[in-house]
Amino acid sequence: MNKLLKIGAVTVLLGSILAGCTFGGKTNEAADVKTADTSSAVAVPWIGTKNTTRINTSDPAQAAVLVSQTLWTAQSDGSRPSSVVLTDVANWQIAAAATDLIHHPSNGPVLYFDKDSVPQATLDELKRLNPKGAESNDGIQIVIVGPVSDNVKKQLDDLKMKIDQIAGDDPATVAAAIDTYYAKVAGELPQGVVIGSADSPEYTLPAVNWIAHMPEPLLYVTKDNVPEATAKALEARSGKASIYVLGPESAVSAKVEDALKQYGTVTRISGDDPYENAIAFAKFKDSGNGFGWGITAPGHNFSFVTTDSPALAIAAAPFSHLGKHAPLLFTEKSGMPDSVMNYLMDLMPKFKDSPAEGPYNHAWITGDSSAITAKAQSEIDDMLEISPASGENPHSGH
């Protein structure tokens, strides 16, 4: 059986197993759904291979719900979130900064609303999760981040849950407000800060998986300017901030990097293109304070998306918080760029006597086959497979 047939067989199997996993009790006959009607179900929500699991939709609201269902089973108090972060799917900058609240205080996902309404899939997921209320945050069950319409507010009020809001529509201002909110709830202000470009999601988005996992916030600059809100947030660190600029000078200029030095130590983490930039962030580790993934050896998990859908990348950010914690890597629709392929080759697990020794790699893939093809999923799967240290054929016997 060839690789594509294997994926097809797994799809049919999972389709049978997961036929009852629908949104709002509805079904959709299309096996590969990309639709603005987020009240419809994804017929095959997950597609698995031996080393990968695909969140099988390219609709961001649906993807956020599937990520939530994957990580929070809501079958016990321990598997329910404390709170849920809700934000506008159309504003990637605010949504990305909001992922700082995934770990603390929420231990919960980011879900999406639209400009004028909350998708039925999101409402159903909020009911399924039934957030416990964050003890450190006065029992809040939903944190709205960014602006919200009266109709959205009414739909959420009808849920009879305890709601808080971090208001505002300017990304730099809202990001700074999230930083303040986090510090108040946590009881301390993180000294580490990730600085990203508000204009270049392809270079900034690798930060979301880290801040969903650790306390550092994401604050914004433009290529040549430090917004006042960002400057004030950095000033609150009293010159002791550990500042990590993410992206090359084409996204954040050397002028801005120099301007940031008055607030603390500045380190740039960058690559020449979005693929290499994400790899650089996945590899980086600050030995002085432990900041960064530092992934340079086998035995890890990764989250793959394409560069052209920031909302999908943000929906998948919780994959760095629970389970096999995963940094974000970018891929192309039909296969991995050479830089990503080479990185995974360096991380390929090797066994001496038996593949049962481990370690193993795994990847989450977010997006249907219109975003990342089945062939590309198969390629990622192959590159994560454990192989003999001798270099022999891994399938010729042990």
GROMACS .gro file of C-alpha atoms in nm:
model
  398
    1MET     CA    1   0.000   0.000   0.000
    2ASN     CA    2   0.154   0.334  -0.099
    3LYS     CA    3   0.172   0.633   0.134
    4LEU     CA    4  -0.128   0.816  -0.009
    5LEU     CA    5  -0.343   0.503   0.013
    6LYS     CA    6  -0.237   0.462   0.375
    7ILE     CA    7  -0.357   0.813   0.454
    8GLY     CA    8  -0.682   0.741   0.271
    9ALA     CA    9  -0.737   0.423   0.470
   10VAL     CA   10  -0.676   0.605   0.797
   11THR     CA   11  -0.918   0.875   0.687
   12VAL     CA   12  -1.195   0.619   0.630
   13LEU     CA   13  -1.125   0.453   0.964
   14LEU     CA   14  -1.127   0.777   1.158
   15GLY     CA   15  -1.436   0.889   0.970
   16SER     CA   16  -1.619   0.583   1.101
   17ILE     CA   17  -1.490   0.623   1.454
   18LEU     CA   18  -1.557   0.995   1.475
   19ALA     CA   19  -1.889   1.005   1.292
   20GLY     CA   20  -2.059   1.106   1.615
   21CYS     CA   21  -1.818   1.394   1.680
   22THR     CA   22  -2.015   1.677   1.525
   23PHE     CA   23  -2.082   2.037   1.605
   24GLY     CA   24  -2.435   2.107   1.723
   25GLY     CA   25  -2.548   1.760   1.617
   26LYS     CA   26  -2.520   1.850   1.248
   27THR     CA   27  -2.331   1.665   0.978
   28ASN     CA   28  -2.159   1.760   0.656
   29GLU     CA   29  -2.114   1.516   0.369
   30ALA     CA   30  -1.793   1.678   0.244
   31ALA     CA   31  -1.486   1.498   0.376
   32ASP     CA   32  -1.267   1.800   0.335
   33VAL     CA   33  -1.452   2.110   0.458
   34LYS     CA   34  -1.359   2.471   0.405
   35THR     CA   35  -1.669   2.678   0.464
   36ALA     CA   36  -1.778   3.002   0.621
   37ASP     CA   37  -2.074   2.820   0.779
   38THR     CA   38  -1.906   2.726   1.106
   39SER     CA   39  -2.224   2.570   1.240
   40SER     CA   40  -2.162   2.276   1.005
   41ALA     CA   41  -1.961   1.978   1.117
   42VAL     CA   42  -1.631   1.862   0.974
   43ALA     CA   43  -1.713   1.514   0.846
   44VAL     CA   44  -1.364   1.381   0.925
   45PRO     CA   45  -1.231   1.611   1.197
   46TRP     CA   46  -0.895   1.439   1.246
   47ILE     CA   47  -0.672   1.253   0.999
   48GLY     CA   48  -0.388   1.054   1.154
   49THR     CA   49  -0.078   0.883   1.027
   50LYS     CA   50   0.180   0.704   1.238
   51ASN     CA   51   0.366   1.025   1.323
   52THR     CA   52   0.118   1.305   1.242
   53THR     CA   53  -0.233   1.420   1.331
   54ARG     CA   54  -0.419   1.661   1.105
   55ILE     CA   55  -0.683   1.907   1.226
   56ASN     CA   56  -0.886   1.862   0.909
   57THR     CA   57  -1.034   2.204   0.841
   58SER     CA   58  -0.907   2.534   0.711
   59ASP     CA   59  -1.188   2.731   0.872
   60PRO     CA   60  -1.022   2.903   1.170
   61ALA     CA   61  -1.329   2.894   1.398
   62GLN     CA   62  -1.377   2.523   1.332
   63ALA     CA   63  -1.005   2.457   1.374
   64ALA     CA   64  -1.001   2.633   1.710
   65VAL     CA   65  -1.292   2.416   1.823
   66LEU     CA   66  -1.120   2.095   1.707
   67VAL     CA   67  -0.797   2.192   1.884
   68SER     CA   68  -1.002   2.257   2.196
   69GLN     CA   69  -1.174   1.917   2.168
   70THR     CA   70  -0.838   1.748   2.119
   71LEU     CA   71  -0.681   1.897   2.432
   72TRP     CA   72  -0.973   1.948   2.671
   73THR     CA   73  -1.194   1.641   2.679
   74ALA     CA   74  -1.418   1.798   2.947
   75GLN     CA   75  -1.496   1.457   3.096
   76SER     CA   76  -1.385   1.558   3.445
   77ASP     CA   77  -1.288   1.871   3.636
   78GLY     CA   78  -0.927   1.803   3.551
   79SER     CA   79  -0.998   1.794   3.179
   80ARG     CA   80  -1.202   2.115   3.169
   81PRO     CA   81  -1.042   2.458   3.121
   82SER     CA   82  -1.055   2.727   3.385
   83SER     CA   83  -1.149   2.986   3.127
   84VAL     CA   84  -1.158   3.042   2.752
   85VAL     CA   85  -1.009   3.330   2.553
   86LEU     CA   86  -1.244   3.471   2.287
   87THR     CA   87  -1.127   3.707   2.016
   88ASP     CA   88  -1.210   3.831   1.666
   89VAL     CA   89  -1.095   3.594   1.393
   90ALA     CA   90  -1.027   3.891   1.163
   91ASN     CA   91  -0.759   4.056   1.381
   92TRP     CA   92  -0.451   3.833   1.387
   93GLN     CA   93  -0.240   4.079   1.590
   94ILE     CA   94  -0.482   4.091   1.884
   95ALA     CA   95  -0.553   3.718   1.862
   96ALA     CA   96  -0.180   3.637   1.862
   97ALA     CA   97  -0.111   3.852   2.169
   98ALA     CA   98  -0.411   3.691   2.344
   99THR     CA   99  -0.244   3.349   2.336
  100ASP     CA  100  -0.041   3.467   2.638
  101LEU     CA  101  -0.354   3.389   2.843
  102ILE     CA  102  -0.380   3.025   2.729
  103HIS     CA  103  -0.155   2.886   3.001
  104HIS     CA  104  -0.229   3.128   3.281
  105PRO     CA  105  -0.488   3.205   3.399
  106SER     CA  106  -0.701   3.006   3.155
  107ASN     CA  107  -0.553   2.663   3.096
  108GLY     CA  108  -0.792   2.691   2.805
  109PRO     CA  109  -0.814   2.749   2.430
  110VAL     CA  110  -0.852   3.054   2.212
  111LEU     CA  111  -1.187   3.045   2.032
  112TYR     CA  112  -1.312   3.285   1.767
  113PHE     CA  113  -1.607   3.510   1.704
  114ASP     CA  114  -1.683   3.710   1.389
  115LYS     CA  115  -1.740   4.083   1.364
  116ASP     CA  116  -2.114   4.055   1.421
  117SER     CA  117  -2.179   3.709   1.563
  118VAL     CA  118  -2.044   3.407   1.747
  119PRO     CA  119  -2.033   3.097   1.523
  120GLN     CA  120  -2.258   2.816   1.643
  121ALA     CA  121  -1.955   2.586   1.664
  122THR     CA  122  -1.794   2.826   1.912
  123LEU     CA  123  -2.112   2.855   2.121
  124ASP     CA  124  -2.149   2.476   2.127
  125GLU     CA  125  -1.788   2.435   2.232
  126LEU     CA  126  -1.825   2.684   2.517
  127LYS     CA  127  -2.122   2.484   2.643
  128ARG     CA  128  -1.933   2.156   2.610
  129LEU     CA  129  -1.628   2.290   2.793
  130ASN     CA  130  -1.832   2.456   3.068
  131PRO     CA  131  -1.522   2.639   3.201
  132LYS     CA  132  -1.468   2.602   3.575
  133GLY     CA  133  -1.376   2.966   3.634
  134ALA     CA  134  -1.017   3.072   3.696
  135GLU     CA  135  -0.950   3.078   4.070
  136SER     CA  136  -0.669   3.330   4.030
  137ASN     CA  137  -0.892   3.552   3.816
  138ASP     CA  138  -1.202   3.593   4.033
  139GLY     CA  139  -1.380   3.294   3.878
  140ILE     CA  140  -1.381   3.437   3.524
  141GLN     CA  141  -1.493   3.180   3.265
  142ILE     CA  142  -1.454   3.381   2.944
  143VAL     CA  143  -1.197   3.651   2.866
  144ILE     CA  144  -1.290   3.858   2.561
  145VAL     CA  145  -0.985   4.021   2.403
  146GLY     CA  146  -1.033   4.317   2.172
  147PRO     CA  147  -1.348   4.492   2.047
  148VAL     CA  148  -1.682   4.312   2.046
  149SER     CA  149  -2.017   4.399   1.887
  150ASP     CA  150  -2.341   4.429   2.082
  151ASN     CA  151  -2.477   4.116   1.915
  152VAL     CA  152  -2.169   3.912   2.006
  153LYS     CA  153  -2.192   4.036   2.364
  154LYS     CA  154  -2.560   3.940   2.380
  155GLN     CA  155  -2.490   3.589   2.249
  156LEU     CA  156  -2.221   3.542   2.512
  157ASP     CA  157  -2.434   3.691   2.791
  158ASP     CA  158  -2.700   3.433   2.708
  159LEU     CA  159  -2.455   3.161   2.812
  160LYS     CA  160  -2.479   3.285   3.173
  161MET     CA  161  -2.102   3.262   3.222
  162LYS     CA  162  -1.879   3.506   3.409
  163ILE     CA  163  -1.711   3.728   3.151
  164ASP     CA  164  -1.424   3.976   3.156
  165GLN     CA  165  -1.292   4.188   2.870
  166ILE     CA  166  -0.960   4.338   2.768
  167ALA     CA  167  -1.092   4.611   2.542
  168GLY     CA  168  -0.932   4.813   2.263
  169ASP     CA  169  -0.873   4.787   1.891
  170ASP     CA  170  -0.511   4.898   1.849
  171PRO     CA  171  -0.289   4.587   1.851
  172ALA     CA  172   0.006   4.743   2.038
  173THR     CA  173  -0.224   4.892   2.302
  174VAL     CA  174  -0.418   4.568   2.349
  175ALA     CA  175  -0.096   4.365   2.366
  176ALA     CA  176   0.031   4.594   2.642
  177ALA     CA  177  -0.304   4.562   2.822
  178ILE     CA  178  -0.275   4.181   2.805
  179ASP     CA  179   0.071   4.212   2.960
  180THR     CA  180  -0.074   4.417   3.247
  181TYR     CA  181  -0.370   4.179   3.287
  182TYR     CA  182  -0.141   3.876   3.304
  183ALA     CA  183   0.083   4.041   3.563
  184LYS     CA  184  -0.217   4.128   3.783
  185VAL     CA  185  -0.356   3.775   3.771
  186ALA     CA  186  -0.019   3.603   3.811
  187GLY     CA  187   0.104   3.838   4.082
  188GLU     CA  188   0.429   3.917   3.902
  189LEU     CA  189   0.549   4.085   3.585
  190PRO     CA  190   0.754   3.857   3.355
  191GLN     CA  191   1.090   4.014   3.277
  192GLY     CA  192   1.116   3.836   2.943
  193VAL     CA  193   0.936   3.990   2.645
  194VAL     CA  194   0.897   3.881   2.282
  195ILE     CA  195   0.893   4.170   2.036
  196GLY     CA  196   0.720   4.104   1.704
  197SER     CA  197   0.628   4.304   1.398
  198ALA     CA  198   0.261   4.407   1.383
  199ASP     CA  199   0.296   4.411   1.004
  200SER     CA  200   0.465   4.076   0.936
  201PRO     CA  201   0.270   3.776   1.069
  202GLU     CA  202   0.494   3.535   0.883
  203TYR     CA  203   0.782   3.640   1.110
  204THR     CA  204   0.590   3.711   1.432
  205LEU     CA  205   0.365   3.406   1.462
  206PRO     CA  206   0.624   3.154   1.590
  207ALA     CA  207   0.600   3.353   1.915
  208VAL     CA  208   0.243   3.239   1.982
  209ASN     CA  209   0.335   2.881   2.066
  210TRP     CA  210   0.598   3.000   2.312
  211ILE     CA  211   0.381   3.254   2.493
  212ALA     CA  212   0.097   3.002   2.511
  213HIS     CA  213   0.343   2.778   2.695
  214MET     CA  214   0.539   3.028   2.906
  215PRO     CA  215   0.470   3.364   3.076
  216GLU     CA  216   0.650   3.602   2.838
  217PRO     CA  217   0.411   3.836   2.651
  218LEU     CA  218   0.414   3.937   2.286
  219LEU     CA  219   0.451   4.313   2.238
  220TYR     CA  220   0.441   4.491   1.903
  221VAL     CA  221   0.658   4.726   1.705
  222THR     CA  222   0.646   4.833   1.342
  223LYS     CA  223   0.950   4.808   1.120
  224ASP     CA  224   1.081   5.152   1.220
  225ASN     CA  225   0.886   5.252   1.529
  226VAL     CA  226   0.824   5.150   1.890
  227PRO     CA  227   0.461   5.236   1.977
  228GLU     CA  228   0.403   5.431   2.298
  229ALA     CA  229   0.206   5.146   2.453
  230THR     CA  230   0.495   4.906   2.393
  231ALA     CA  231   0.746   5.153   2.534
  232LYS     CA  232   0.541   5.194   2.853
  233ALA     CA  233   0.511   4.818   2.896
  234LEU     CA  234   0.888   4.785   2.865
  235GLU     CA  235   0.949   5.077   3.103
  236ALA     CA  236   0.760   4.882   3.369
  237ARG     CA  237   1.055   4.637   3.371
  238SER     CA  238   1.282   4.913   3.512
  239GLY     CA  239   1.560   4.856   3.259
  240LYS     CA  240   1.588   4.484   3.343
  241ALA     CA  241   1.384   4.337   3.059
  242SER     CA  242   1.514   4.042   2.858
  243ILE     CA  243   1.391   4.139   2.512
  244TYR     CA  244   1.379   3.893   2.223
  245VAL     CA  245   1.322   4.049   1.882
  246LEU     CA  246   1.170   3.793   1.648
  247GLY     CA  247   1.238   3.835   1.279
  248PRO     CA  248   1.499   3.983   1.043
  249GLU     CA  249   1.569   4.352   0.986
  250SER     CA  250   1.323   4.352   0.697
  251ALA     CA  251   1.049   4.308   0.961
  252VAL     CA  252   1.205   4.490   1.260
  253SER     CA  253   1.479   4.736   1.170
  254ALA     CA  254   1.816   4.777   1.337
  255LYS     CA  255   1.694   5.124   1.439
  256VAL     CA  256   1.412   4.971   1.645
  257GLU     CA  257   1.647   4.709   1.788
  258ASP     CA  258   1.877   4.987   1.911
  259ALA     CA  259   1.585   5.182   2.056
  260LEU     CA  260   1.480   4.879   2.259
  261LYS     CA  261   1.819   4.855   2.432
  262GLN     CA  262   1.729   5.129   2.678
  263TYR     CA  263   1.479   4.890   2.838
  264GLY     CA  264   1.712   4.594   2.894
  265THR     CA  265   1.915   4.336   2.705
  266VAL     CA  266   1.813   4.274   2.345
  267THR     CA  267   1.860   3.953   2.146
  268ARG     CA  268   1.747   3.910   1.789
  269ILE     CA  269   1.625   3.567   1.674
  270SER     CA  270   1.582   3.558   1.299
  271GLY     CA  271   1.602   3.374   0.971
  272ASP     CA  272   1.625   3.492   0.612
  273ASP     CA  273   1.272   3.379   0.531
  274PRO     CA  274   0.967   3.274   0.738
  275TYR     CA  275   1.065   2.905   0.729
  276GLU     CA  276   1.419   2.965   0.852
  277ASN     CA  277   1.293   3.221   1.102
  278ALA     CA  278   1.058   2.968   1.264
  279ILE     CA  279   1.339   2.712   1.273
  280ALA     CA  280   1.571   2.965   1.438
  281PHE     CA  281   1.311   3.027   1.709
  282ALA     CA  282   1.256   2.653   1.761
  283LYS     CA  283   1.633   2.605   1.802
  284PHE     CA  284   1.699   2.907   2.024
  285LYS     CA  285   1.771   2.873   2.396
  286ASP     CA  286   1.894   3.143   2.632
  287SER     CA  287   2.113   2.952   2.878
  288GLY     CA  288   2.098   3.243   3.121
  289ASN     CA  289   1.726   3.231   3.192
  290GLY     CA  290   1.592   2.928   3.005
  291PHE     CA  291   1.397   3.124   2.744
  292GLY     CA  292   1.338   2.936   2.421
  293TRP     CA  293   1.261   2.587   2.295
  294GLY     CA  294   1.619   2.481   2.230
  295ILE     CA  295   1.510   2.189   2.012
  296THR     CA  296   1.821   2.047   1.847
  297ALA     CA  297   1.778   1.674   1.923
  298PRO     CA  298   1.515   1.406   1.849
  299GLY     CA  299   1.211   1.329   2.061
  300HIS     CA  300   0.987   1.631   2.005
  301ASN     CA  301   0.655   1.748   1.866
  302PHE     CA  302   0.590   2.021   1.609
  303SER     CA  303   0.292   2.219   1.486
  304PHE     CA  304   0.278   2.275   1.110
  305VAL     CA  305   0.078   2.542   0.927
  306THR     CA  306   0.130   2.745   0.610
  307THR     CA  307   0.239   3.108   0.621
  308ASP     CA  308  -0.080   3.246   0.469
  309SER     CA  309  -0.331   3.172   0.747
  310PRO     CA  310  -0.241   3.349   1.074
  311ALA     CA  311  -0.578   3.262   1.228
  312LEU     CA  312  -0.508   2.888   1.184
  313ALA     CA  313  -0.165   2.922   1.343
  314ILE     CA  314  -0.320   3.098   1.643
  315ALA     CA  315  -0.597   2.839   1.671
  316ALA     CA  316  -0.325   2.572   1.696
  317ALA     CA  317  -0.123   2.757   1.962
  318PRO     CA  318  -0.259   2.541   2.250
  319PHE     CA  319  -0.062   2.247   2.108
  320SER     CA  320   0.235   2.401   2.287
  321HIS     CA  321   0.050   2.406   2.621
  322LEU     CA  322  -0.076   2.050   2.674
  323GLY     CA  323   0.034   1.707   2.562
  324LYS     CA  324   0.344   1.688   2.346
  325HIS     CA  325   0.443   2.056   2.361
  326ALA     CA  326   0.500   2.181   2.008
  327PRO     CA  327   0.678   2.483   1.860
  328LEU     CA  328   0.542   2.627   1.536
  329LEU     CA  329   0.703   2.546   1.203
  330PHE     CA  330   0.589   2.661   0.859
  331THR     CA  331   0.554   2.444   0.553
  332GLU     CA  332   0.432   2.489   0.198
  333LYS     CA  333   0.110   2.347   0.061
  334SER     CA  334   0.264   2.062  -0.134
  335GLY     CA  335   0.578   1.989   0.067
  336MET     CA  336   0.845   2.112   0.302
  337PRO     CA  337   1.099   2.374   0.197
  338ASP     CA  338   1.458   2.251   0.200
  339SER     CA  339   1.536   2.432   0.526
  340VAL     CA  340   1.250   2.258   0.709
  341MET     CA  341   1.341   1.923   0.554
  342ASN     CA  342   1.702   1.962   0.667
  343TYR     CA  343   1.594   2.059   1.020
  344LEU     CA  344   1.377   1.749   1.052
  345MET     CA  345   1.660   1.536   0.913
  346ASP     CA  346   1.882   1.665   1.193
  347LEU     CA  347   1.613   1.567   1.443
  348MET     CA  348   1.535   1.225   1.299
  349PRO     CA  349   1.522   0.969   1.584
  350LYS     CA  350   1.777   0.688   1.561
  351PHE     CA  351   1.769   0.348   1.730
  352LYS     CA  352   2.056   0.109   1.793
  353ASP     CA  353   1.887  -0.228   1.845
  354SER     CA  354   1.511  -0.177   1.821
  355PRO     CA  355   1.274   0.107   1.725
  356ALA     CA  356   1.092   0.036   2.051
  357GLU     CA  357   1.379   0.221   2.221
  358GLY     CA  358   1.250   0.558   2.099
  359PRO     CA  359   1.261   0.854   2.120
  360TYR     CA  360   0.983   0.952   1.880
  361ASN     CA  361   0.885   1.267   1.695
  362HIS     CA  362   0.529   1.376   1.615
  363ALA     CA  363   0.359   1.665   1.435
  364TRP     CA  364   0.023   1.839   1.445
  365ILE     CA  365  -0.088   1.965   1.105
  366THR     CA  366  -0.363   2.230   1.096
  367GLY     CA  367  -0.556   2.282   0.775
  368ASP     CA  368  -0.738   2.059   0.526
  369SER     CA  369  -0.586   1.927   0.203
  370SER     CA  370  -0.655   2.256   0.027
  371ALA     CA  371  -0.399   2.411   0.264
  372ILE     CA  372  -0.154   2.122   0.312
  373THR     CA  373  -0.186   1.828   0.073
  374ALA     CA  374  -0.203   1.462   0.168
  375LYS     CA  375   0.132   1.420  -0.009
  376ALA     CA  376   0.283   1.689   0.215
  377GLN     CA  377   0.141   1.519   0.525
  378SER     CA  378   0.296   1.191   0.410
  379GLU     CA  379   0.631   1.366   0.358
  380ILE     CA  380   0.622   1.512   0.710
  381ASP     CA  381   0.528   1.170   0.846
  382ASP     CA  382   0.825   1.008   0.673
  383MET     CA  383   1.067   1.269   0.803
  384LEU     CA  384   0.956   1.208   1.161
  385GLU     CA  385   0.993   0.830   1.145
  386ILE     CA  386   1.246   0.659   1.372
  387SER     CA  387   1.532   0.497   1.177
  388PRO     CA  388   1.827   0.267   1.252
  389ALA     CA  389   2.146   0.441   1.358
  390SER     CA  390   2.329   0.213   1.114
  391GLY     CA  391   2.160   0.388   0.822
  392GLU     CA  392   2.001   0.064   0.699
  393ASN     CA  393   1.646   0.040   0.565
  394PRO     CA  394   1.420   0.101   0.869
  395HIS     CA  395   1.163  -0.149   0.734
  396SER     CA  396   1.399  -0.439   0.655
  397GLY     CA  397   1.380  -0.593   1.000
  398HIS     CA  398   1.526  -0.515   1.342
   0.00000   0.00000   0.00000
